């Protein structure tokens, strides 16, 4: 299989092809859906991409932020590392992260922030009945 054309930032992007919040959300939602179940086929995206023929061959042009996200996702898919891209399970976190652990067991985007907070919540929930039912000495 041939490698796809590289996705590179456009130096000049036509006004109608500039990144919009809607386009960024579409990319985010499609990536989240694919990360949630990597066996699902990718959803089509309505993101403005332009093909440019350069001395180095064809290149896709897109707005800078979307280009970076699409390029990273494309590299992960080509290398077979897509399964290492995960979404933090913390209810109040929206981060996606790349799991670099040897056995792909990382759960949290940050153990210092989300992991610690969620483990503390879990411990408080488990021990709430134990602390409340103990007799009070007068």
PDB file of C-alpha atoms in Angstrom:
ATOM      1  CA  UNK A   1       0.000   0.000   0.000  1.00  0.00           C
ATOM      2  CA  UNK A   2       1.341   3.406  -0.902  1.00  0.00           C
ATOM      3  CA  UNK A   3       1.723   5.993   1.803  1.00  0.00           C
ATOM      4  CA  UNK A   4      -0.878   8.715   1.511  1.00  0.00           C
ATOM      5  CA  UNK A   5       0.177  12.183   0.441  1.00  0.00           C
ATOM      6  CA  UNK A   6       1.657  14.088   3.357  1.00  0.00           C
ATOM      7  CA  UNK A   7      -0.675  16.464   5.141  1.00  0.00           C
ATOM      8  CA  UNK A   8       1.074  19.791   5.550  1.00  0.00           C
ATOM      9  CA  UNK A   9       0.031  23.230   6.740  1.00  0.00           C
ATOM     10  CA  UNK A  10      -0.836  25.588   3.929  1.00  0.00           C
ATOM     11  CA  UNK A  11       1.152  28.793   3.767  1.00  0.00           C
ATOM     12  CA  UNK A  12      -1.816  30.508   2.206  1.00  0.00           C
ATOM     13  CA  UNK A  13      -5.221  28.987   2.646  1.00  0.00           C
ATOM     14  CA  UNK A  14      -8.176  30.276   0.652  1.00  0.00           C
ATOM     15  CA  UNK A  15     -10.609  32.233   2.829  1.00  0.00           C
ATOM     16  CA  UNK A  16     -13.333  29.608   2.374  1.00  0.00           C
ATOM     17  CA  UNK A  17     -10.966  26.871   3.601  1.00  0.00           C
ATOM     18  CA  UNK A  18      -9.931  28.426   6.918  1.00  0.00           C
ATOM     19  CA  UNK A  19     -10.539  26.420  10.078  1.00  0.00           C
ATOM     20  CA  UNK A  20     -13.845  27.066  11.731  1.00  0.00           C
ATOM     21  CA  UNK A  21     -14.957  25.974  15.176  1.00  0.00           C
ATOM     22  CA  UNK A  22     -17.434  23.639  13.465  1.00  0.00           C
ATOM     23  CA  UNK A  23     -14.670  21.971  11.422  1.00  0.00           C
ATOM     24  CA  UNK A  24     -12.494  21.571  14.507  1.00  0.00           C
ATOM     25  CA  UNK A  25     -15.408  20.028  16.429  1.00  0.00           C
ATOM     26  CA  UNK A  26     -16.112  17.660  13.519  1.00  0.00           C
ATOM     27  CA  UNK A  27     -12.497  16.455  13.572  1.00  0.00           C
ATOM     28  CA  UNK A  28     -12.555  16.116  17.377  1.00  0.00           C
ATOM     29  CA  UNK A  29     -15.837  14.189  17.368  1.00  0.00           C
ATOM     30  CA  UNK A  30     -14.698  11.844  14.599  1.00  0.00           C
ATOM     31  CA  UNK A  31     -11.435  11.115  16.414  1.00  0.00           C
ATOM     32  CA  UNK A  32     -13.250  10.538  19.714  1.00  0.00           C
ATOM     33  CA  UNK A  33     -15.650   8.118  18.003  1.00  0.00           C
ATOM     34  CA  UNK A  34     -12.763   6.239  16.397  1.00  0.00           C
ATOM     35  CA  UNK A  35     -10.783   6.121  19.654  1.00  0.00           C
ATOM     36  CA  UNK A  36     -13.836   4.841  21.495  1.00  0.00           C
ATOM     37  CA  UNK A  37     -14.033   1.802  19.221  1.00  0.00           C
ATOM     38  CA  UNK A  38     -11.101   1.496  16.799  1.00  0.00           C
ATOM     39  CA  UNK A  39     -12.850  -1.338  14.948  1.00  0.00           C
ATOM     40  CA  UNK A  40     -15.471   1.061  13.605  1.00  0.00           C
ATOM     41  CA  UNK A  41     -14.881   2.509  10.153  1.00  0.00           C
ATOM     42  CA  UNK A  42     -13.871   6.165  10.257  1.00  0.00           C
ATOM     43  CA  UNK A  43     -16.632   8.710   9.865  1.00  0.00           C
ATOM     44  CA  UNK A  44     -16.416  10.947   6.823  1.00  0.00           C
ATOM     45  CA  UNK A  45     -15.326  14.478   7.654  1.00  0.00           C
ATOM     46  CA  UNK A  46     -16.365  17.682   5.976  1.00  0.00           C
ATOM     47  CA  UNK A  47     -13.031  19.436   6.417  1.00  0.00           C
ATOM     48  CA  UNK A  48     -11.580  21.641   3.703  1.00  0.00           C
ATOM     49  CA  UNK A  49      -8.467  20.013   2.243  1.00  0.00           C
ATOM     50  CA  UNK A  50      -6.782  21.155  -0.939  1.00  0.00           C
ATOM     51  CA  UNK A  51      -4.408  19.113  -3.071  1.00  0.00           C
ATOM     52  CA  UNK A  52      -1.275  20.924  -4.199  1.00  0.00           C
ATOM     53  CA  UNK A  53       1.292  19.569  -6.618  1.00  0.00           C
ATOM     54  CA  UNK A  54       4.785  20.452  -5.450  1.00  0.00           C
ATOM     55  CA  UNK A  55       8.300  19.577  -6.563  1.00  0.00           C
ATOM     56  CA  UNK A  56       8.308  16.897  -3.848  1.00  0.00           C
ATOM     57  CA  UNK A  57       5.012  15.417  -5.026  1.00  0.00           C
ATOM     58  CA  UNK A  58       1.401  15.963  -4.024  1.00  0.00           C
ATOM     59  CA  UNK A  59       0.550  17.469  -0.655  1.00  0.00           C
ATOM     60  CA  UNK A  60      -2.764  18.066   1.057  1.00  0.00           C
ATOM     61  CA  UNK A  61      -3.263  21.576   2.364  1.00  0.00           C
ATOM     62  CA  UNK A  62      -5.495  22.356   5.307  1.00  0.00           C
ATOM     63  CA  UNK A  63      -5.775  24.964   8.040  1.00  0.00           C
ATOM     64  CA  UNK A  64      -2.872  24.661  10.504  1.00  0.00           C
ATOM     65  CA  UNK A  65      -4.594  23.267  13.603  1.00  0.00           C
ATOM     66  CA  UNK A  66      -6.688  20.748  11.720  1.00  0.00           C
ATOM     67  CA  UNK A  67      -3.623  19.773   9.699  1.00  0.00           C
ATOM     68  CA  UNK A  68      -1.665  18.922  12.829  1.00  0.00           C
ATOM     69  CA  UNK A  69      -4.481  16.767  14.206  1.00  0.00           C
ATOM     70  CA  UNK A  70      -5.100  14.971  10.913  1.00  0.00           C
ATOM     71  CA  UNK A  71      -1.385  14.419  10.325  1.00  0.00           C
ATOM     72  CA  UNK A  72      -0.914  12.912  13.794  1.00  0.00           C
ATOM     73  CA  UNK A  73      -3.959  10.660  13.382  1.00  0.00           C
ATOM     74  CA  UNK A  74      -2.772   9.549   9.940  1.00  0.00           C
ATOM     75  CA  UNK A  75       0.694   8.672  11.261  1.00  0.00           C
ATOM     76  CA  UNK A  76      -0.815   6.654  14.129  1.00  0.00           C
ATOM     77  CA  UNK A  77      -3.119   4.764  11.769  1.00  0.00           C
ATOM     78  CA  UNK A  78      -0.330   3.986   9.284  1.00  0.00           C
ATOM     79  CA  UNK A  79       2.045   2.769  12.032  1.00  0.00           C
ATOM     80  CA  UNK A  80      -0.678   0.640  13.614  1.00  0.00           C
ATOM     81  CA  UNK A  81      -0.470   2.592  16.864  1.00  0.00           C
ATOM     82  CA  UNK A  82      -4.056   3.851  16.771  1.00  0.00           C
ATOM     83  CA  UNK A  83      -4.972   1.603  19.731  1.00  0.00           C
ATOM     84  CA  UNK A  84      -2.522   3.558  21.891  1.00  0.00           C
ATOM     85  CA  UNK A  85      -4.585   6.721  21.483  1.00  0.00           C
ATOM     86  CA  UNK A  86      -6.999   6.894  24.421  1.00  0.00           C
ATOM     87  CA  UNK A  87      -9.481   9.253  26.020  1.00  0.00           C
ATOM     88  CA  UNK A  88      -9.149  10.049  29.715  1.00  0.00           C
ATOM     89  CA  UNK A  89     -12.096   8.415  31.553  1.00  0.00           C
ATOM     90  CA  UNK A  90     -12.399  11.230  34.131  1.00  0.00           C
ATOM     91  CA  UNK A  91     -15.874  12.759  33.877  1.00  0.00           C
ATOM     92  CA  UNK A  92     -14.566  16.314  33.893  1.00  0.00           C
ATOM     93  CA  UNK A  93     -11.624  15.783  31.510  1.00  0.00           C
ATOM     94  CA  UNK A  94     -11.743  16.022  27.725  1.00  0.00           C
ATOM     95  CA  UNK A  95      -8.117  15.110  26.980  1.00  0.00           C
ATOM     96  CA  UNK A  96      -6.987  12.428  24.591  1.00  0.00           C
ATOM     97  CA  UNK A  97      -3.513  10.989  25.160  1.00  0.00           C
ATOM     98  CA  UNK A  98      -1.012   8.577  23.651  1.00  0.00           C
ATOM     99  CA  UNK A  99      -0.361   5.547  25.878  1.00  0.00           C
ATOM    100  CA  UNK A 100       3.391   4.937  25.862  1.00  0.00           C
ATOM    101  CA  UNK A 101       3.319   2.191  28.494  1.00  0.00           C
ATOM    102  CA  UNK A 102       4.826  -1.122  27.426  1.00  0.00           C
ATOM    103  CA  UNK A 103       1.594  -3.097  27.874  1.00  0.00           C
ATOM    104  CA  UNK A 104      -0.800  -0.270  26.879  1.00  0.00           C
ATOM    105  CA  UNK A 105      -2.290  -0.152  30.383  1.00  0.00           C
ATOM    106  CA  UNK A 106      -2.241   3.584  31.034  1.00  0.00           C
ATOM    107  CA  UNK A 107      -5.667   4.850  32.063  1.00  0.00           C
ATOM    108  CA  UNK A 108      -5.388   8.551  32.875  1.00  0.00           C
ATOM    109  CA  UNK A 109      -4.114  11.491  30.866  1.00  0.00           C
ATOM    110  CA  UNK A 110      -2.209  12.518  33.996  1.00  0.00           C
ATOM    111  CA  UNK A 111      -1.837  10.434  37.130  1.00  0.00           C
ATOM    112  CA  UNK A 112      -0.999  13.598  39.094  1.00  0.00           C
ATOM    113  CA  UNK A 113      -4.279  15.284  38.144  1.00  0.00           C
ATOM    114  CA  UNK A 114      -7.079  13.049  36.855  1.00  0.00           C
ATOM    115  CA  UNK A 115      -5.785   9.736  38.190  1.00  0.00           C
ATOM    116  CA  UNK A 116      -5.167  11.065  41.686  1.00  0.00           C
ATOM    117  CA  UNK A 117      -8.509  12.873  41.820  1.00  0.00           C
ATOM    118  CA  UNK A 118     -10.479   9.841  40.605  1.00  0.00           C
ATOM    119  CA  UNK A 119      -8.681   7.444  42.956  1.00  0.00           C
ATOM    120  CA  UNK A 120      -9.352   9.798  45.895  1.00  0.00           C
ATOM    121  CA  UNK A 121     -13.052   9.950  44.951  1.00  0.00           C
ATOM    122  CA  UNK A 122     -13.199   6.183  44.713  1.00  0.00           C
ATOM    123  CA  UNK A 123     -11.514   5.758  48.120  1.00  0.00           C
ATOM    124  CA  UNK A 124     -13.897   8.267  49.747  1.00  0.00           C
ATOM    125  CA  UNK A 125     -16.890   6.434  48.268  1.00  0.00           C
ATOM    126  CA  UNK A 126     -15.610   3.042  49.495  1.00  0.00           C
ATOM    127  CA  UNK A 127     -14.827   4.238  52.989  1.00  0.00           C
ATOM    128  CA  UNK A 128     -17.753   6.637  53.536  1.00  0.00           C
ATOM    129  CA  UNK A 129     -19.882   3.992  55.273  1.00  0.00           C
ATOM    130  CA  UNK A 130     -16.971   2.805  57.411  1.00  0.00           C
ATOM    131  CA  UNK A 131     -16.215   6.281  58.776  1.00  0.00           C
ATOM    132  CA  UNK A 132     -19.867   7.231  59.336  1.00  0.00           C
ATOM    133  CA  UNK A 133     -20.800   4.051  61.230  1.00  0.00           C
ATOM    134  CA  UNK A 134     -18.027   4.194  63.830  1.00  0.00           C
ATOM    135  CA  UNK A 135     -19.122   5.041  67.378  1.00  0.00           C
ATOM    136  CA  UNK A 136     -18.293   8.500  68.670  1.00  0.00           C
ATOM    137  CA  UNK A 137     -16.507   8.714  72.031  1.00  0.00           C
ATOM    138  CA  UNK A 138     -17.787  11.418  74.374  1.00  0.00           C
TER     139      UNK A 138
END
